[in-house]
mmCIF file of C-alpha atoms in Angstrom:
data_model
loop_
_atom_site.group_PDB
_atom_site.id
_atom_site.type_symbol
_atom_site.label_atom_id
_atom_site.label_comp_id
_atom_site.label_asym_id
_atom_site.label_seq_id
_atom_site.Cartn_x
_atom_site.Cartn_y
_atom_site.Cartn_z
ATOM 1 C CA MET A 186 367.924 48.650 -3.725
ATOM 2 C CA ARG A 187 365.760 48.200 -7.035
ATOM 3 C CA LYS A 188 364.416 51.527 -8.886
ATOM 4 C CA GLY A 189 361.443 52.356 -7.328
ATOM 5 C CA TYR A 190 361.780 50.217 -4.195
ATOM 6 C CA PHE A 191 362.681 50.797 -0.572
ATOM 7 C CA GLY A 192 363.572 47.089 0.202
ATOM 8 C CA ALA A 193 360.805 44.692 -0.540
ATOM 9 C CA PHE A 194 358.148 47.482 -0.668
ATOM 10 C CA GLY A 195 357.039 50.190 -3.472
ATOM 11 C CA GLY A 196 357.209 49.488 -7.227
ATOM 12 C CA ARG A 197 354.313 50.019 -9.705
ATOM 13 C CA PHE A 198 351.558 47.991 -9.892
ATOM 14 C CA VAL A 199 349.045 49.807 -12.264
ATOM 15 C CA PRO A 200 347.148 49.312 -15.337
ATOM 16 C CA GLU A 201 348.798 49.764 -18.719
ATOM 17 C CA LEU A 202 346.993 53.251 -19.291
ATOM 18 C CA LEU A 203 348.773 54.538 -16.478
ATOM 19 C CA VAL A 204 352.249 53.734 -17.166
ATOM 20 C CA PRO A 205 352.946 56.454 -19.590
ATOM 21 C CA PRO A 206 351.908 59.549 -17.430
ATOM 22 C CA LEU A 207 354.004 57.530 -14.753
ATOM 23 C CA ALA A 208 356.882 57.096 -17.020
ATOM 24 C CA GLU A 209 356.571 61.043 -17.940
ATOM 25 C CA LEU A 210 356.456 62.037 -14.285
ATOM 26 C CA GLU A 211 359.391 59.782 -13.301
ATOM 27 C CA GLU A 212 361.430 61.525 -16.243
ATOM 28 C CA ALA A 213 360.679 64.687 -14.681
ATOM 29 C CA VAL A 214 361.846 63.644 -10.913
ATOM 30 C CA ASP A 215 365.158 62.522 -12.641
ATOM 31 C CA ASN A 216 366.112 65.664 -14.790
ATOM 32 C CA ILE A 217 363.643 68.610 -13.873
ATOM 33 C CA LEU A 218 363.426 68.306 -10.064
ATOM 34 C CA PRO A 219 367.446 68.738 -9.458
ATOM 35 C CA SER A 220 368.043 71.387 -12.411
ATOM 36 C CA GLU A 221 369.299 74.889 -11.390
ATOM 37 C CA ALA A 222 365.775 76.506 -12.504
ATOM 38 C CA PHE A 223 363.583 74.447 -10.676
ATOM 39 C CA VAL A 224 365.774 74.465 -7.450
ATOM 40 C CA LYS A 225 365.889 78.221 -7.684
ATOM 41 C CA ASP A 226 362.159 78.329 -8.161
ATOM 42 C CA MET A 227 361.403 76.165 -5.230
ATOM 43 C CA ASP A 228 363.798 78.344 -2.729
ATOM 44 C CA ARG A 229 362.028 81.557 -3.738
ATOM 45 C CA VAL A 230 358.182 80.365 -3.580
ATOM 46 C CA GLY A 231 359.186 78.462 -0.237
ATOM 47 C CA ARG A 232 360.751 81.746 1.179
ATOM 48 C CA GLU A 233 358.060 84.100 -0.366
ATOM 49 C CA PHE A 234 355.035 82.086 -0.480
ATOM 50 C CA VAL A 235 354.920 79.307 2.121
ATOM 51 C CA GLY A 236 356.720 80.809 5.074
ATOM 52 C CA ARG A 237 360.044 78.885 5.127
ATOM 53 C CA PRO A 238 361.695 78.070 7.428
ATOM 54 C CA THR A 239 359.017 77.396 9.921
ATOM 55 C CA PRO A 240 360.037 77.845 13.452
ATOM 56 C CA LEU A 241 361.059 75.138 16.202
ATOM 57 C CA TYR A 242 359.351 75.931 18.984
ATOM 58 C CA PRO A 243 360.511 74.658 22.691
ATOM 59 C CA CYS A 244 357.508 73.736 24.754
ATOM 60 C CA ARG A 245 358.515 75.218 28.373
ATOM 61 C CA ASN A 246 355.096 74.208 29.883
ATOM 62 C CA LEU A 247 354.668 71.047 28.394
ATOM 63 C CA SER A 248 358.135 70.128 29.232
ATOM 64 C CA GLY A 249 358.229 70.956 32.691
ATOM 65 C CA GLU A 250 355.071 68.832 33.087
ATOM 66 C CA LEU A 251 356.501 65.662 31.577
ATOM 67 C CA GLY A 252 359.922 66.041 32.622
ATOM 68 C CA PHE A 253 361.897 66.045 29.092
ATOM 69 C CA ASP A 254 362.188 68.687 26.504
ATOM 70 C CA VAL A 255 359.796 68.710 23.989
ATOM 71 C CA TYR A 256 360.220 70.522 20.889
ATOM 72 C CA LEU A 257 357.873 71.186 17.837
ATOM 73 C CA LYS A 258 358.491 71.547 14.201
ATOM 74 C CA ARG A 259 355.751 74.077 13.273
ATOM 75 C CA GLU A 260 354.399 73.080 10.082
ATOM 76 C CA ASP A 261 350.964 74.353 11.129
ATOM 77 C CA LEU A 262 352.763 78.193 10.559
ATOM 78 C CA ALA A 263 353.296 77.047 6.753
ATOM 79 C CA HIS A 264 350.818 78.766 4.482
ATOM 80 C CA THR A 265 347.459 77.192 4.546
ATOM 81 C CA GLY A 266 348.387 75.776 8.010
ATOM 82 C CA ALA A 267 349.725 72.415 7.115
ATOM 83 C CA HIS A 268 352.958 70.482 5.681
ATOM 84 C CA LYS A 269 350.878 70.085 2.867
ATOM 85 C CA ILE A 270 352.033 73.080 0.996
ATOM 86 C CA ASN A 271 355.360 71.878 0.711
ATOM 87 C CA ASN A 272 354.343 69.266 -1.608
ATOM 88 C CA THR A 273 351.652 70.842 -3.455
ATOM 89 C CA VAL A 274 353.631 73.822 -4.666
ATOM 90 C CA GLY A 275 356.690 71.669 -5.402
ATOM 91 C CA GLN A 276 354.242 69.581 -7.763
ATOM 92 C CA ALA A 277 352.654 72.583 -8.953
ATOM 93 C CA LEU A 278 356.078 73.803 -9.922
ATOM 94 C CA LEU A 279 356.988 70.636 -11.802
ATOM 95 C CA ALA A 280 353.732 70.478 -13.443
ATOM 96 C CA ARG A 281 354.314 73.977 -14.953
ATOM 97 C CA HIS A 282 357.874 72.909 -15.982
ATOM 98 C CA MET A 283 356.325 69.884 -17.691
ATOM 99 C CA GLY A 284 353.898 72.005 -19.531
ATOM 100 C CA LYS A 285 350.742 70.791 -17.781
ATOM 101 C CA ARG A 286 347.633 73.254 -17.490
ATOM 102 C CA CYS A 287 345.749 71.457 -14.488
ATOM 103 C CA LEU A 288 346.214 70.117 -11.241
ATOM 104 C CA LEU A 289 344.366 67.094 -10.022
ATOM 105 C CA ALA A 290 344.193 65.883 -6.431
ATOM 106 C CA GLU A 291 342.366 63.823 -3.566
ATOM 107 C CA THR A 292 342.028 64.687 0.162
ATOM 108 C CA GLY A 293 340.927 63.324 2.941
ATOM 109 C CA ALA A 294 340.924 66.054 5.896
ATOM 110 C CA GLY A 295 340.716 68.570 3.088
ATOM 111 C CA GLN A 296 344.287 70.340 4.034
ATOM 112 C CA HIS A 297 345.911 68.686 0.886
ATOM 113 C CA GLY A 298 342.900 70.053 -1.230
ATOM 114 C CA VAL A 299 343.477 73.437 0.032
ATOM 115 C CA ALA A 300 347.293 73.213 -0.321
ATOM 116 C CA THR A 301 346.579 72.102 -3.984
ATOM 117 C CA ALA A 302 344.059 74.816 -4.887
ATOM 118 C CA THR A 303 346.459 77.431 -3.114
ATOM 119 C CA ALA A 304 349.285 76.193 -5.132
ATOM 120 C CA ALA A 305 346.995 76.342 -8.574
ATOM 121 C CA ALA A 306 345.862 79.414 -7.843
ATOM 122 C CA MET A 307 349.176 80.942 -7.428
ATOM 123 C CA LEU A 308 350.551 79.378 -10.532
ATOM 124 C CA GLY A 309 347.466 79.986 -12.703
ATOM 125 C CA LEU A 310 346.671 76.526 -12.942
ATOM 126 C CA ASP A 311 343.112 74.538 -13.132
ATOM 127 C CA CYS A 312 342.272 72.417 -10.377
ATOM 128 C CA ILE A 313 340.057 69.866 -9.488
ATOM 129 C CA VAL A 314 339.782 67.663 -6.356
ATOM 130 C CA PHE A 315 338.231 64.605 -5.373
ATOM 131 C CA MET A 316 336.936 64.266 -1.743
ATOM 132 C CA GLY A 317 334.988 61.252 0.044
ATOM 133 C CA ALA A 318 331.368 62.558 0.689
ATOM 134 C CA LEU A 319 331.665 61.587 4.094
ATOM 135 C CA ASP A 320 334.847 63.796 4.224
ATOM 136 C CA VAL A 321 332.917 66.964 2.572
ATOM 137 C CA GLN A 322 330.594 66.720 5.301
ATOM 138 C CA ARG A 323 333.316 66.648 7.922
ATOM 139 C CA GLN A 324 335.447 69.213 6.501
ATOM 140 C CA SER A 325 333.004 71.802 4.802
ATOM 141 C CA ILE A 326 335.067 74.788 6.013
ATOM 142 C CA ASN A 327 337.898 73.444 4.090
ATOM 143 C CA VAL A 328 335.602 72.590 0.862
ATOM 144 C CA HIS A 329 334.444 76.375 1.065
ATOM 145 C CA ARG A 330 338.159 77.369 1.031
ATOM 146 C CA MET A 331 339.249 75.324 -2.069
ATOM 147 C CA GLU A 332 335.956 76.548 -4.060
ATOM 148 C CA LEU A 333 337.020 80.034 -2.900
ATOM 149 C CA MET A 334 340.415 79.782 -4.832
ATOM 150 C CA GLY A 335 338.694 78.463 -7.846
ATOM 151 C CA ALA A 336 339.080 74.675 -7.547
ATOM 152 C CA LYS A 337 336.129 72.209 -8.308
ATOM 153 C CA VAL A 338 335.188 69.795 -5.539
ATOM 154 C CA GLU A 339 333.685 66.563 -6.558
ATOM 155 C CA PRO A 340 332.163 64.537 -3.770
ATOM 156 C CA VAL A 341 333.095 60.367 -4.468
ATOM 157 C CA GLU A 342 330.084 58.358 -2.823
ATOM 158 C CA SER A 343 331.347 55.040 -3.339
ATOM 159 C CA GLY A 344 332.896 52.844 -0.788
ATOM 160 C CA THR A 345 333.417 54.202 2.546
ATOM 161 C CA ARG A 346 333.390 57.866 0.847
ATOM 162 C CA THR A 347 336.464 58.737 2.548
ATOM 163 C CA LEU A 348 340.293 58.980 1.238
ATOM 164 C CA LYS A 349 340.660 55.454 -0.201
ATOM 165 C CA ASP A 350 337.667 56.245 -2.436
ATOM 166 C CA ALA A 351 338.827 59.612 -3.416
ATOM 167 C CA ILE A 352 342.249 58.384 -4.488
ATOM 168 C CA ASN A 353 340.385 55.659 -6.776
ATOM 169 C CA ALA A 354 338.265 57.907 -8.187
ATOM 170 C CA ALA A 355 341.118 60.456 -8.971
ATOM 171 C CA LEU A 356 343.279 57.903 -10.930
ATOM 172 C CA ARG A 357 340.355 56.942 -12.630
ATOM 173 C CA TYR A 358 340.201 60.516 -14.091
ATOM 174 C CA TRP A 359 343.987 60.978 -14.545
ATOM 175 C CA ILE A 360 343.741 58.046 -16.865
ATOM 176 C CA ALA A 361 340.970 60.146 -19.248
ATOM 177 C CA HIS A 362 343.161 63.560 -18.923
ATOM 178 C CA GLN A 363 347.150 62.427 -18.641
ATOM 179 C CA SER A 364 347.789 64.571 -21.595
ATOM 180 C CA ASP A 365 347.398 67.806 -19.903
ATOM 181 C CA THR A 366 346.848 67.302 -16.461
ATOM 182 C CA HIS A 367 349.366 66.402 -13.269
ATOM 183 C CA TYR A 368 347.878 64.028 -10.703
ATOM 184 C CA CYS A 369 349.239 65.899 -7.471
ATOM 185 C CA LEU A 370 349.484 63.155 -5.214
ATOM 186 C CA GLY A 371 349.002 64.082 -1.595
ATOM 187 C CA SER A 372 351.023 61.521 0.319
ATOM 188 C CA ALA A 373 354.046 59.533 0.104
ATOM 189 C CA VAL A 374 351.988 56.637 -1.356
ATOM 190 C CA GLY A 375 351.081 55.320 -4.643
ATOM 191 C CA PRO A 376 353.069 53.953 -7.665
ATOM 192 C CA HIS A 377 356.681 54.801 -8.401
ATOM 193 C CA PRO A 378 357.865 57.740 -8.422
ATOM 194 C CA PHE A 379 354.946 59.268 -6.329
ATOM 195 C CA PRO A 380 356.656 58.155 -2.725
ATOM 196 C CA LEU A 381 360.192 59.105 -3.968
ATOM 197 C CA LEU A 382 358.865 62.612 -5.182
ATOM 198 C CA VAL A 383 356.686 63.419 -2.342
ATOM 199 C CA ARG A 384 359.646 62.427 0.093
ATOM 200 C CA LYS A 385 361.887 64.721 -1.691
ATOM 201 C CA LEU A 386 359.687 67.539 -1.336
ATOM 202 C CA GLN A 387 358.579 67.097 2.345
ATOM 203 C CA SER A 388 362.485 66.497 3.399
ATOM 204 C CA VAL A 389 362.506 70.144 3.978
ATOM 205 C CA ILE A 390 360.982 69.461 7.081
ATOM 206 C CA GLY A 391 363.719 67.343 8.474
ATOM 207 C CA ARG A 392 366.493 69.276 7.098
ATOM 208 C CA GLU A 393 365.507 72.695 8.818
ATOM 209 C CA SER A 394 364.805 70.778 11.947
ATOM 210 C CA ARG A 395 368.047 69.093 12.041
ATOM 211 C CA GLN A 396 369.733 72.265 11.488
ATOM 212 C CA GLN A 397 367.728 74.148 14.083
ATOM 213 C CA MET A 398 368.094 71.697 16.787
ATOM 214 C CA LEU A 399 371.855 71.834 16.347
ATOM 215 C CA GLU A 400 371.588 75.875 16.447
ATOM 216 C CA GLN A 401 369.216 76.067 19.477
ATOM 217 C CA THR A 402 370.550 73.230 21.538
ATOM 218 C CA GLY A 403 373.817 72.128 20.059
ATOM 219 C CA ASN A 404 372.710 68.230 20.064
ATOM 220 C CA LEU A 405 370.406 66.305 17.667
ATOM 221 C CA PRO A 406 367.052 65.261 19.652
ATOM 222 C CA ASP A 407 366.941 61.823 21.199
ATOM 223 C CA THR A 408 363.868 60.972 19.597
ATOM 224 C CA VAL A 409 361.921 62.379 16.680
ATOM 225 C CA VAL A 410 357.939 61.711 16.472
ATOM 226 C CA ALA A 411 355.439 61.913 13.729
ATOM 227 C CA CYS A 412 351.815 60.922 12.979
ATOM 228 C CA VAL A 413 351.625 58.352 10.090
ATOM 229 C CA GLY A 414 348.551 58.018 8.126
ATOM 230 C CA GLY A 415 349.592 57.985 4.498
ATOM 231 C CA GLY A 416 353.125 59.378 6.194
ATOM 232 C CA SER A 417 354.090 62.213 4.326
ATOM 233 C CA ASN A 418 354.761 64.419 7.043
ATOM 234 C CA ALA A 419 356.561 61.471 8.892
ATOM 235 C CA ILE A 420 358.587 60.610 6.161
ATOM 236 C CA GLY A 421 359.630 64.037 5.325
ATOM 237 C CA MET A 422 360.834 64.537 9.166
ATOM 238 C CA PHE A 423 362.321 61.253 9.213
ATOM 239 C CA HIS A 424 364.583 60.925 6.337
ATOM 240 C CA PRO A 425 367.077 63.455 7.094
ATOM 241 C CA PHE A 426 367.829 61.664 10.445
ATOM 242 C CA VAL A 427 368.155 57.988 9.058
ATOM 243 C CA GLU A 428 371.924 58.156 8.804
ATOM 244 C CA ASP A 429 371.801 59.483 12.550
ATOM 245 C CA ARG A 430 371.611 56.078 14.306
ATOM 246 C CA GLN A 431 371.696 57.485 17.907
ATOM 247 C CA VAL A 432 368.006 59.282 16.886
ATOM 248 C CA GLU A 433 365.259 57.449 17.723
ATOM 249 C CA LEU A 434 362.508 57.470 14.889
ATOM 250 C CA VAL A 435 358.783 57.191 16.054
ATOM 251 C CA GLY A 436 355.704 56.822 13.899
ATOM 252 C CA VAL A 437 352.504 57.036 15.534
ATOM 253 C CA GLU A 438 349.352 55.400 13.637
ATOM 254 C CA ALA A 439 345.454 55.899 14.260
ATOM 255 C CA GLY A 440 344.121 53.165 16.747
ATOM 256 C CA GLY A 441 340.440 54.358 16.120
ATOM 257 C CA ARG A 442 338.084 54.076 19.230
ATOM 258 C CA GLY A 443 340.351 51.085 20.385
ATOM 259 C CA GLY A 444 337.572 48.229 20.818
ATOM 260 C CA PRO A 445 338.250 44.727 19.434
ATOM 261 C CA GLU A 446 335.595 45.007 16.660
ATOM 262 C CA ASP A 447 336.078 48.730 15.853
ATOM 263 C CA TYR A 448 337.774 50.000 12.557
ATOM 264 C CA HIS A 449 341.274 51.946 12.789
ATOM 265 C CA SER A 450 344.085 52.996 10.730
ATOM 266 C CA ALA A 451 347.009 51.284 12.253
ATOM 267 C CA THR A 452 348.078 49.851 8.937
ATOM 268 C CA ILE A 453 351.885 48.896 9.864
ATOM 269 C CA SER A 454 351.166 47.708 13.465
ATOM 270 C CA ARG A 455 348.183 45.710 12.691
ATOM 271 C CA GLY A 456 348.301 45.265 8.757
ATOM 272 C CA THR A 457 349.699 42.875 6.675
ATOM 273 C CA PRO A 458 351.724 43.298 3.492
ATOM 274 C CA GLY A 459 350.017 43.886 -0.014
ATOM 275 C CA VAL A 460 349.187 46.046 -3.141
ATOM 276 C CA LEU A 461 347.045 49.048 -2.615
ATOM 277 C CA HIS A 462 346.882 51.976 -5.289
ATOM 278 C CA GLY A 463 349.704 50.625 -7.047
ATOM 279 C CA THR A 464 352.333 49.977 -4.369
ATOM 280 C CA HIS A 465 353.457 47.333 -2.306
ATOM 281 C CA THR A 466 353.346 48.170 1.221
ATOM 282 C CA PHE A 467 351.396 47.142 4.579
ATOM 283 C CA LEU A 468 347.701 47.460 4.298
ATOM 284 C CA LEU A 469 344.283 46.567 6.153
ATOM 285 C CA GLN A 470 343.066 43.332 4.229
ATOM 286 C CA SER A 471 341.162 40.513 5.090
ATOM 287 C CA THR A 472 342.391 36.955 4.947
ATOM 288 C CA GLU A 473 340.991 36.899 1.145
ATOM 289 C CA GLY A 474 342.968 40.193 0.201
ATOM 290 C CA GLN A 475 339.850 42.336 0.377
ATOM 291 C CA ILE A 476 340.566 45.901 1.611
ATOM 292 C CA LEU A 477 339.455 46.623 5.076
ATOM 293 C CA PRO A 478 337.470 50.038 5.997
ATOM 294 C CA SER A 479 339.544 52.311 8.240
ATOM 295 C CA HIS A 480 338.352 54.716 10.987
ATOM 296 C CA SER A 481 340.229 57.746 12.879
ATOM 297 C CA VAL A 482 338.834 60.524 14.613
ATOM 298 C CA ALA A 483 341.665 62.589 12.292
ATOM 299 C CA PRO A 484 340.553 62.498 8.747
ATOM 300 C CA GLY A 485 344.194 62.727 7.595
ATOM 301 C CA LEU A 486 345.056 59.336 9.328
ATOM 302 C CA ASP A 487 341.730 57.526 7.745
ATOM 303 C CA TYR A 488 343.786 55.557 5.227
ATOM 304 C CA PRO A 489 344.130 51.497 4.896
ATOM 305 C CA GLY A 490 347.410 51.883 3.563
ATOM 306 C CA VAL A 491 350.974 53.668 4.335
ATOM 307 C CA GLY A 492 353.853 55.054 2.139
ATOM 308 C CA PRO A 493 356.087 52.134 1.086
ATOM 309 C CA GLU A 494 359.194 53.900 2.695
ATOM 310 C CA HIS A 495 357.585 53.492 6.163
ATOM 311 C CA SER A 496 357.255 49.701 5.538
ATOM 312 C CA PHE A 497 360.631 49.457 4.650
ATOM 313 C CA LEU A 498 361.821 51.430 7.710
ATOM 314 C CA LYS A 499 359.626 49.216 9.894
ATOM 315 C CA ASP A 500 361.110 45.979 8.305
ATOM 316 C CA SER A 501 364.472 47.102 8.862
ATOM 317 C CA SER A 502 363.944 48.110 12.394
ATOM 318 C CA ARG A 503 365.173 51.971 11.758
ATOM 319 C CA ALA A 504 361.946 53.323 12.724
ATOM 320 C CA ARG A 505 359.246 51.914 15.224
ATOM 321 C CA TYR A 506 355.572 52.524 14.916
ATOM 322 C CA GLU A 507 353.280 52.998 17.766
ATOM 323 C CA VAL A 508 349.054 53.363 18.273
ATOM 324 C CA ILE A 509 347.297 56.047 19.968
ATOM 325 C CA HIS A 510 343.465 55.900 20.024
ATOM 326 C CA ASP A 511 341.113 58.528 19.480
ATOM 327 C CA ARG A 512 340.397 59.472 22.678
ATOM 328 C CA GLU A 513 344.020 59.925 23.861
ATOM 329 C CA ALA A 514 344.868 62.354 20.794
ATOM 330 C CA LEU A 515 341.644 64.314 21.815
ATOM 331 C CA LYS A 516 343.049 64.591 25.175
ATOM 332 C CA ALA A 517 346.581 65.798 23.872
ATOM 333 C CA PHE A 518 344.570 68.143 21.532
ATOM 334 C CA ASN A 519 343.315 69.875 24.395
ATOM 335 C CA LEU A 520 346.215 69.847 26.716
ATOM 336 C CA LEU A 521 348.353 71.283 23.810
ATOM 337 C CA SER A 522 346.094 73.959 23.512
ATOM 338 C CA ARG A 523 345.816 74.661 27.131
ATOM 339 C CA LYS A 524 349.804 74.674 28.193
ATOM 340 C CA GLU A 525 351.252 76.237 25.227
ATOM 341 C CA GLY A 526 348.441 77.979 23.415
ATOM 342 C CA ILE A 527 349.008 76.025 20.198
ATOM 343 C CA ILE A 528 345.801 74.246 18.483
ATOM 344 C CA PRO A 529 346.881 71.084 16.666
ATOM 345 C CA ALA A 530 345.645 69.333 14.091
ATOM 346 C CA LEU A 531 344.164 66.202 15.549
ATOM 347 C CA GLU A 532 346.422 64.278 13.155
ATOM 348 C CA SER A 533 349.218 66.181 14.846
ATOM 349 C CA ALA A 534 347.930 65.462 18.255
ATOM 350 C CA HIS A 535 348.284 61.823 17.671
ATOM 351 C CA ALA A 536 352.066 62.376 18.017
ATOM 352 C CA VAL A 537 351.730 64.545 21.100
ATOM 353 C CA ALA A 538 349.722 62.416 22.664
ATOM 354 C CA TRP A 539 352.183 59.516 22.080
ATOM 355 C CA ALA A 540 355.078 61.671 24.108
ATOM 356 C CA VAL A 541 352.184 62.341 26.951
ATOM 357 C CA GLU A 542 351.424 58.498 27.358
ATOM 358 C CA ASN A 543 355.041 57.289 27.588
ATOM 359 C CA LYS A 544 356.273 59.932 29.550
ATOM 360 C CA GLU A 545 357.159 57.248 32.605
ATOM 361 C CA SER A 546 359.699 55.346 29.771
ATOM 362 C CA ILE A 547 360.980 58.381 28.151
ATOM 363 C CA LYS A 548 364.241 59.217 29.988
ATOM 364 C CA GLN A 549 364.121 62.419 31.951
ATOM 365 C CA GLY A 550 366.056 65.457 30.404
ATOM 366 C CA SER A 551 366.132 63.899 26.720
ATOM 367 C CA LYS A 552 365.020 66.040 23.954
ATOM 368 C CA VAL A 553 361.670 64.746 22.022
ATOM 369 C CA LEU A 554 361.285 66.312 18.743
ATOM 370 C CA ILE A 555 357.453 66.114 17.508
ATOM 371 C CA ASN A 556 356.343 67.414 13.996
ATOM 372 C CA LEU A 557 353.378 69.593 14.215
ATOM 373 C CA SER A 558 352.198 69.035 10.976
ATOM 374 C CA GLY A 559 349.069 70.949 11.142
ATOM 375 C CA ARG A 560 346.562 73.048 12.656
ATOM 376 C CA GLY A 561 343.274 72.466 14.674
ATOM 377 C CA ASP A 562 341.086 74.711 13.351
ATOM 378 C CA LYS A 563 339.668 72.350 10.597
ATOM 379 C CA ASP A 564 338.997 70.047 13.703
ATOM 380 C CA LEU A 565 337.209 71.978 16.419
ATOM 381 C CA ASP A 566 333.722 70.899 15.562
ATOM 382 C CA ILE A 567 334.811 67.227 15.765
ATOM 383 C CA VAL A 568 336.197 67.967 19.053
ATOM 384 C CA ARG A 569 333.299 69.806 20.551
ATOM 385 C CA ASP A 570 330.858 66.823 19.311
ATOM 386 C CA SER A 571 333.291 64.495 21.051
ATOM 387 C CA GLY A 572 332.676 66.068 24.296
ATOM 388 C CA ILE A 573 336.286 65.400 25.515
#
């Protein structure tokens, strides 16, 4: 496989001004990330600060209703309430090893922004976060959390005022401040080496899950399910299971409202290959190659592209990708809250909804492992206003 590529997908399609910081980061990924000093730092911070390992929880009530065994990987119990902290703490440590003094980030749901601000505060780094103006309105509590920890939040008014526009603004800022700033990209997207770096940092989810399933049940799961926007929680969960061919991998994309003319975020299921934010991958685009607006009730899934490794997993048939609409995700949000006393993020609710919607086709008695990538406190206003 070509360096920086996953099959036909990936690569580095960027302006010349971004090549030097990406080359510097690639060297750090190759040399600092596997070093004994970095691994020791990551293990310590993961244990003391992030709260790893997170639990594997058997959903006894929901399992009894569905007829198969549902297990949740509780990334919602990691510090800051989402899997995002695995990536930001790792990149913040890497930035410090590289001698950088500032973390730059973009965020959609606000979880990555909060996680970046948290890691920056813990390590004494400056932090600036770009966020679509619409997402600033939808996630005001997370904006306050970021500012409380010392981050500067920059609302982005261009385009659809969501995550895509925030990434564009962050990349422009990085070009001008690359000497002392590390761009802490929030998902397994973007130019090489970001998809590889984020997958390496998030694979702790899948490694722990694999070991916990064997310890608690004596077997690997039959099916592993995770929501996919950019795809960082899913690729972190999937990767340690890729060689276990008997384990089915299912990525769940956001289908939006479901009407024929409505926007959605199902990039793999309904998109076509192209280049977005420096990488070749599936994306939502017109026949003329213009990026189409995306939508999801879950802000963290509202992105018109996807990590290139997911495109490869789809292209090689190692994983399959399904679509869940807003309404089904909202119903699953309520169902898990009432059945198990666990309020999931709307992003994760898409993965839960897939299991519920497919209960007739899932073999009775099988084991379904779902990555609960975040908690739903941030989404309470959206759910209340939905009326579901």
